[in-house]
CSV table of C-alpha atoms in Angstrom, one decimal:
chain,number,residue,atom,x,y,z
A,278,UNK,CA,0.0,0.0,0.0
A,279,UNK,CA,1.2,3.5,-1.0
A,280,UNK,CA,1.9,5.7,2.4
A,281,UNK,CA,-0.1,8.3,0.5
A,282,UNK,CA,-3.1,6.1,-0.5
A,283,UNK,CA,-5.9,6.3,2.5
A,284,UNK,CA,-7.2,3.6,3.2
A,285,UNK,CA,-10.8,3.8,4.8
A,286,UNK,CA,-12.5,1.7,7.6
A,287,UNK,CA,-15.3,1.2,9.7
A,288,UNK,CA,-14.4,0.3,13.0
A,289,UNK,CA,-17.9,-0.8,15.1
A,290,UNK,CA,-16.9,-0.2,18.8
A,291,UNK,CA,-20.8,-1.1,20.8
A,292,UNK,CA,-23.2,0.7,19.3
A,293,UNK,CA,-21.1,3.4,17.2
A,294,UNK,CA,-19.5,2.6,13.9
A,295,UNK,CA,-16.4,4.9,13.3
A,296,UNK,CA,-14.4,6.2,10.7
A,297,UNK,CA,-10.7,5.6,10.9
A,298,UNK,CA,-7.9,5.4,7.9
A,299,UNK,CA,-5.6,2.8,8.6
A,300,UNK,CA,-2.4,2.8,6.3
A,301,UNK,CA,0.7,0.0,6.8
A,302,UNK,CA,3.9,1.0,5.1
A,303,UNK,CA,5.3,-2.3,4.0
A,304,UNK,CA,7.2,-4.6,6.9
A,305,UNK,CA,6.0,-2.2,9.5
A,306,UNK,CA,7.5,-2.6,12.7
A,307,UNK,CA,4.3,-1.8,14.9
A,308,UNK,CA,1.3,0.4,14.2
A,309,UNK,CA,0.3,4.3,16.5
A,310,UNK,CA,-3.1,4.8,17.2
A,311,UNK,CA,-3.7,8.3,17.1
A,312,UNK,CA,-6.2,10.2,19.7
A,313,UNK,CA,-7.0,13.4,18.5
A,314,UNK,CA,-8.4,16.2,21.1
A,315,UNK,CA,-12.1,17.8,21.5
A,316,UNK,CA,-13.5,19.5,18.6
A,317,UNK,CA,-11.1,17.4,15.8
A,318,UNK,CA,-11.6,14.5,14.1
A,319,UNK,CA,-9.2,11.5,12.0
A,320,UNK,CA,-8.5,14.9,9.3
A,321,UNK,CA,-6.5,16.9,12.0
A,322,UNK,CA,-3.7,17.8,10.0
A,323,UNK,CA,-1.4,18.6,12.8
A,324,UNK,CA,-2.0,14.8,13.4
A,325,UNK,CA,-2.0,13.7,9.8
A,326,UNK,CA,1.5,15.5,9.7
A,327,UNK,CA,2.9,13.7,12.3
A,328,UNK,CA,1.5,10.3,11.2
A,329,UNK,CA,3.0,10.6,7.9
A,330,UNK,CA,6.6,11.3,9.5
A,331,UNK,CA,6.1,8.4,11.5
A,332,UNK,CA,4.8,6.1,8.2
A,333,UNK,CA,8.2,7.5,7.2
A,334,UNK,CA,10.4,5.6,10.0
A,335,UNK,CA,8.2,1.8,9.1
A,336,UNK,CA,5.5,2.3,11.7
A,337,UNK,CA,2.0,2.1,10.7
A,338,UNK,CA,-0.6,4.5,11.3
A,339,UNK,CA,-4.4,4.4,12.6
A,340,UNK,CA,-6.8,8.0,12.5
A,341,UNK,CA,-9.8,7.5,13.1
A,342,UNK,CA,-13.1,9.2,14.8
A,343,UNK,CA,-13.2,9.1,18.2
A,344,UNK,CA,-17.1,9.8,18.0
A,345,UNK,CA,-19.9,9.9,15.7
A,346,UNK,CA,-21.3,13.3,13.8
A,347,UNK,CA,-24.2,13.4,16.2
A,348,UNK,CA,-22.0,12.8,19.5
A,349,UNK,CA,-19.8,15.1,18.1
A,350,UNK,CA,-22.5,17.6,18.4
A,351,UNK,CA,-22.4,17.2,22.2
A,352,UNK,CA,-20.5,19.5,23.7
A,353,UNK,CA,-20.3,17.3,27.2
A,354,UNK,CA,-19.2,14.6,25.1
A,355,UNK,CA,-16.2,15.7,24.0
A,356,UNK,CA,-14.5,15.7,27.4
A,357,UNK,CA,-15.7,12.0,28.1
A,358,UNK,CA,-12.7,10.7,28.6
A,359,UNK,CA,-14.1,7.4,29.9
A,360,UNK,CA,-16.2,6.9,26.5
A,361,UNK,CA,-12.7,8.2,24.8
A,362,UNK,CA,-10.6,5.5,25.9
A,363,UNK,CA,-13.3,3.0,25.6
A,364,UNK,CA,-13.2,3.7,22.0
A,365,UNK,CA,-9.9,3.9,21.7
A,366,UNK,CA,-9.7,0.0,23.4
A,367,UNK,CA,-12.2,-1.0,21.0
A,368,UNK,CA,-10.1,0.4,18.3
A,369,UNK,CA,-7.0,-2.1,19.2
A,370,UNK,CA,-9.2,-4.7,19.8
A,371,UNK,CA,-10.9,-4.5,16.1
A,372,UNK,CA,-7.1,-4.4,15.1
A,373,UNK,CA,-5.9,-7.3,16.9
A,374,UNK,CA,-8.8,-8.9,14.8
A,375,UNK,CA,-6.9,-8.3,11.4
A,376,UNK,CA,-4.6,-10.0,9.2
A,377,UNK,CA,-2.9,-7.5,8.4
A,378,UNK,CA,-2.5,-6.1,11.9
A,379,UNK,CA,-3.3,-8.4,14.5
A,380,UNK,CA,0.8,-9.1,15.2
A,381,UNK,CA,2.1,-5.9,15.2
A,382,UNK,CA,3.0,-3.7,18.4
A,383,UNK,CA,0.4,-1.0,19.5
A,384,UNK,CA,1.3,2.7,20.4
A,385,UNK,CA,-1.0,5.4,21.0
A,386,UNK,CA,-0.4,9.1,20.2
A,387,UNK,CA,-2.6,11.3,22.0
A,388,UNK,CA,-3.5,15.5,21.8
A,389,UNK,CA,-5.0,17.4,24.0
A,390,UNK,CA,-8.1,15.3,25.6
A,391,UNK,CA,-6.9,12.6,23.3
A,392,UNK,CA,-3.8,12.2,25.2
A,393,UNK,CA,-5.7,11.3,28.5
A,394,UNK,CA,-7.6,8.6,26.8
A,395,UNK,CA,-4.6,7.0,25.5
A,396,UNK,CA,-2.8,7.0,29.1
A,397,UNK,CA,-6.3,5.8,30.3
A,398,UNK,CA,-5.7,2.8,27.5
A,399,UNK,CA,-2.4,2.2,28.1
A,400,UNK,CA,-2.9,1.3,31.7
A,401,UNK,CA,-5.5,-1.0,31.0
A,402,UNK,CA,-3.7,-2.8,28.8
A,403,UNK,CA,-0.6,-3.0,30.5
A,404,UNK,CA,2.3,-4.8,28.9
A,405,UNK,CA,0.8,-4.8,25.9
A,406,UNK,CA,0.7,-1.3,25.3
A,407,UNK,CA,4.2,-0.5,23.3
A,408,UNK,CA,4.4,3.1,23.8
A,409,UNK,CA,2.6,6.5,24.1
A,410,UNK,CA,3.4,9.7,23.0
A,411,UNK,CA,1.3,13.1,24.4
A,412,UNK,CA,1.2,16.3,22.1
A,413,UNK,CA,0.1,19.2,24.5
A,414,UNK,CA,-1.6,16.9,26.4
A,415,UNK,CA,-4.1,17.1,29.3
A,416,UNK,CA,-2.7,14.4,31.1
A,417,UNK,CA,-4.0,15.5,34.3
A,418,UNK,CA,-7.4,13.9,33.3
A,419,UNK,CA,-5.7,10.6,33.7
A,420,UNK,CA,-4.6,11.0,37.1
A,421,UNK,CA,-5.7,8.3,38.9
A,422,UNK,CA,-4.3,6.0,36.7
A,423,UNK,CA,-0.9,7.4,35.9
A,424,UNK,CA,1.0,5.1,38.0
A,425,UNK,CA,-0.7,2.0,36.2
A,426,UNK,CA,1.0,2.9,33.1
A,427,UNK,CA,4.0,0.3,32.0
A,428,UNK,CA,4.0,1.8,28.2
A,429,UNK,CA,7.3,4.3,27.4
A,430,UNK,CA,5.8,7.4,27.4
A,431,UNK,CA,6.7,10.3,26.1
A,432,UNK,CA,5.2,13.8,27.0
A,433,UNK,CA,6.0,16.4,24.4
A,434,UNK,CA,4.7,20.3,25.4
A,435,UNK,CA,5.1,23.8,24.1
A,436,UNK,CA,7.3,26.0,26.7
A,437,UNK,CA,4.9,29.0,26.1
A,438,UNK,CA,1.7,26.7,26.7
A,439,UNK,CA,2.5,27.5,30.5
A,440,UNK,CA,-0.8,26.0,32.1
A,441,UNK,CA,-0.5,22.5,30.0
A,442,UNK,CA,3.5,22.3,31.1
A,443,UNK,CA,2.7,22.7,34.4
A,444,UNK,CA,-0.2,19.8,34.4
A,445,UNK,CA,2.4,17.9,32.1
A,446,UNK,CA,5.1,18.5,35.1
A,447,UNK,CA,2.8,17.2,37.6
A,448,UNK,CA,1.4,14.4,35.7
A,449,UNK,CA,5.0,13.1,34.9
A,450,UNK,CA,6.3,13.2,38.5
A,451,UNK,CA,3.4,10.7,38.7
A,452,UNK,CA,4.3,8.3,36.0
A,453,UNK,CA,6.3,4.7,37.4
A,454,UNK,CA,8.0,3.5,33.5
A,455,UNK,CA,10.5,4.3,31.4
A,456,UNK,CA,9.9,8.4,30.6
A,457,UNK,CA,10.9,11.5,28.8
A,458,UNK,CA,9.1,15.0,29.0
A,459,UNK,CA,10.1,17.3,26.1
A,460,UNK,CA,9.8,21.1,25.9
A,461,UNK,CA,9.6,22.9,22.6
A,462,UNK,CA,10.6,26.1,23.0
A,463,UNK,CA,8.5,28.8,22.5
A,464,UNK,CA,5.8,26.9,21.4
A,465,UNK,CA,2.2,27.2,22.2
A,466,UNK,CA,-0.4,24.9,22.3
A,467,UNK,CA,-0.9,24.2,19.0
A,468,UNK,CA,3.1,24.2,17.7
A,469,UNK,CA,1.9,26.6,15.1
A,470,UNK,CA,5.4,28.7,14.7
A,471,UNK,CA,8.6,27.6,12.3
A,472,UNK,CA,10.1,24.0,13.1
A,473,UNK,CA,7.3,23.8,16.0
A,474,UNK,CA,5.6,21.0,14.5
A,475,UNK,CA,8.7,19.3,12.9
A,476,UNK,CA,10.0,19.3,16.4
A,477,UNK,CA,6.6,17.2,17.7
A,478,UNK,CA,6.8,14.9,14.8
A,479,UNK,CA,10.5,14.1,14.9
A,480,UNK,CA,10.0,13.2,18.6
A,481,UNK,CA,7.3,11.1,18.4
A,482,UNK,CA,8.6,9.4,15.7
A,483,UNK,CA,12.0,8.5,17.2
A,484,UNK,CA,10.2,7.4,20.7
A,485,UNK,CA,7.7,5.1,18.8
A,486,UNK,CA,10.7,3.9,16.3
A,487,UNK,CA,12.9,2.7,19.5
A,488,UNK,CA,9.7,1.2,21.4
A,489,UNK,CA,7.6,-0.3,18.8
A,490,UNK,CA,9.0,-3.8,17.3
């Protein structure tokens, strides 16, 4: 498959059906779930940039919808991290249920609310979690279940996003694994300036590169 062909799926998680686009560069060494944060969706570029870089390194890639259109419309919904991470579980269970994935090593790359979800999965999976990376993550909304977390995890913030770095701060003194937090200088919350991005992408992509495979 082409790591610029999309590759469209329907992923039924209980009673939702959800859009993802799953794309596998060839021999991939695992495959990154992404999570992406209230109000976005599987087209976040910011997270379509970043999953490309990491296609680039032999890792696969998963977007997909975290909720339907009409749950979407919820505001409340969006910050159900509870229903979050149960999709995003349901997610690696549909892809442990493929061919073409079902023997590759799982990491999740969370933004923003997204990021809590995937700590949240992470710690119920345990060992079999490979790796998470969080992109200005609110991490504090998986507090009480930081310390469950085995994965390699990664926090990587923006040094001017000066309430997220100091949840990030706290969040990671919390954390009992292997760990790096990462402070892009300058950058706000949504690495928007020269490089910023680059930086995020180039990050993530070593971590899940070292831990995946």
């Amino acid at each position: 498959m082409s790591d610029t062909t999309p590759n469209l799926v329907s992923i039924p998680v209980g009673d939702a059906v959800l859009e993802g686009d799953l794309r596998i560069p060839a021999d991939a060494s695992g495959l990154v779930v992404f999570a992406h944060g209230s109000g976005s969706s599987r087209k976040s570029p910011r997270n379509n940039f970043v999953a490309e870089v990491i296609r680039d390194r032999g890792v696969a890639t998963l977007l997909f919808d975290l909720l339907t259109e009409a749950e979407d419309e919820q505001y409340a919904t969006r910050f159900d991290i509870p229903l979050l991470t149960e999709r995003l579980l349901g997610a690696t269970d549909w892809l442990r249920g493929r061919d073409d994935t079902a023997g590759l090593d799982y990491g999740y790359f969370g933004s923003s609310t997204g990021a809590a979800a995937a700590l949240l999965a992470a710690a119920d999976l345990g060992d079999d979690a490979g790796a998470v990376v969080s992109r200005g993550g609110r991490v504090d909304l998986a507090e009480s279940r930081l310390g469950d977390v085995t994965a390699p995890t990664l926090f990587v913030v923006g040094g001017a996003d000066e309430p997220v770095l100091r949840l990030n701060r706290e969040a990671f003194a919390e954390l009992d694994c292997e760990k790096s937090l990462e402070v892009v200088a300058g950058a706000g919350h949504l690495f928007e300036g020269p490089g910023e991005l680059d930086a995020v992408a180039d990050l993530a992509a070593d971590w899940f590169e070292a831990h995946l495979g």
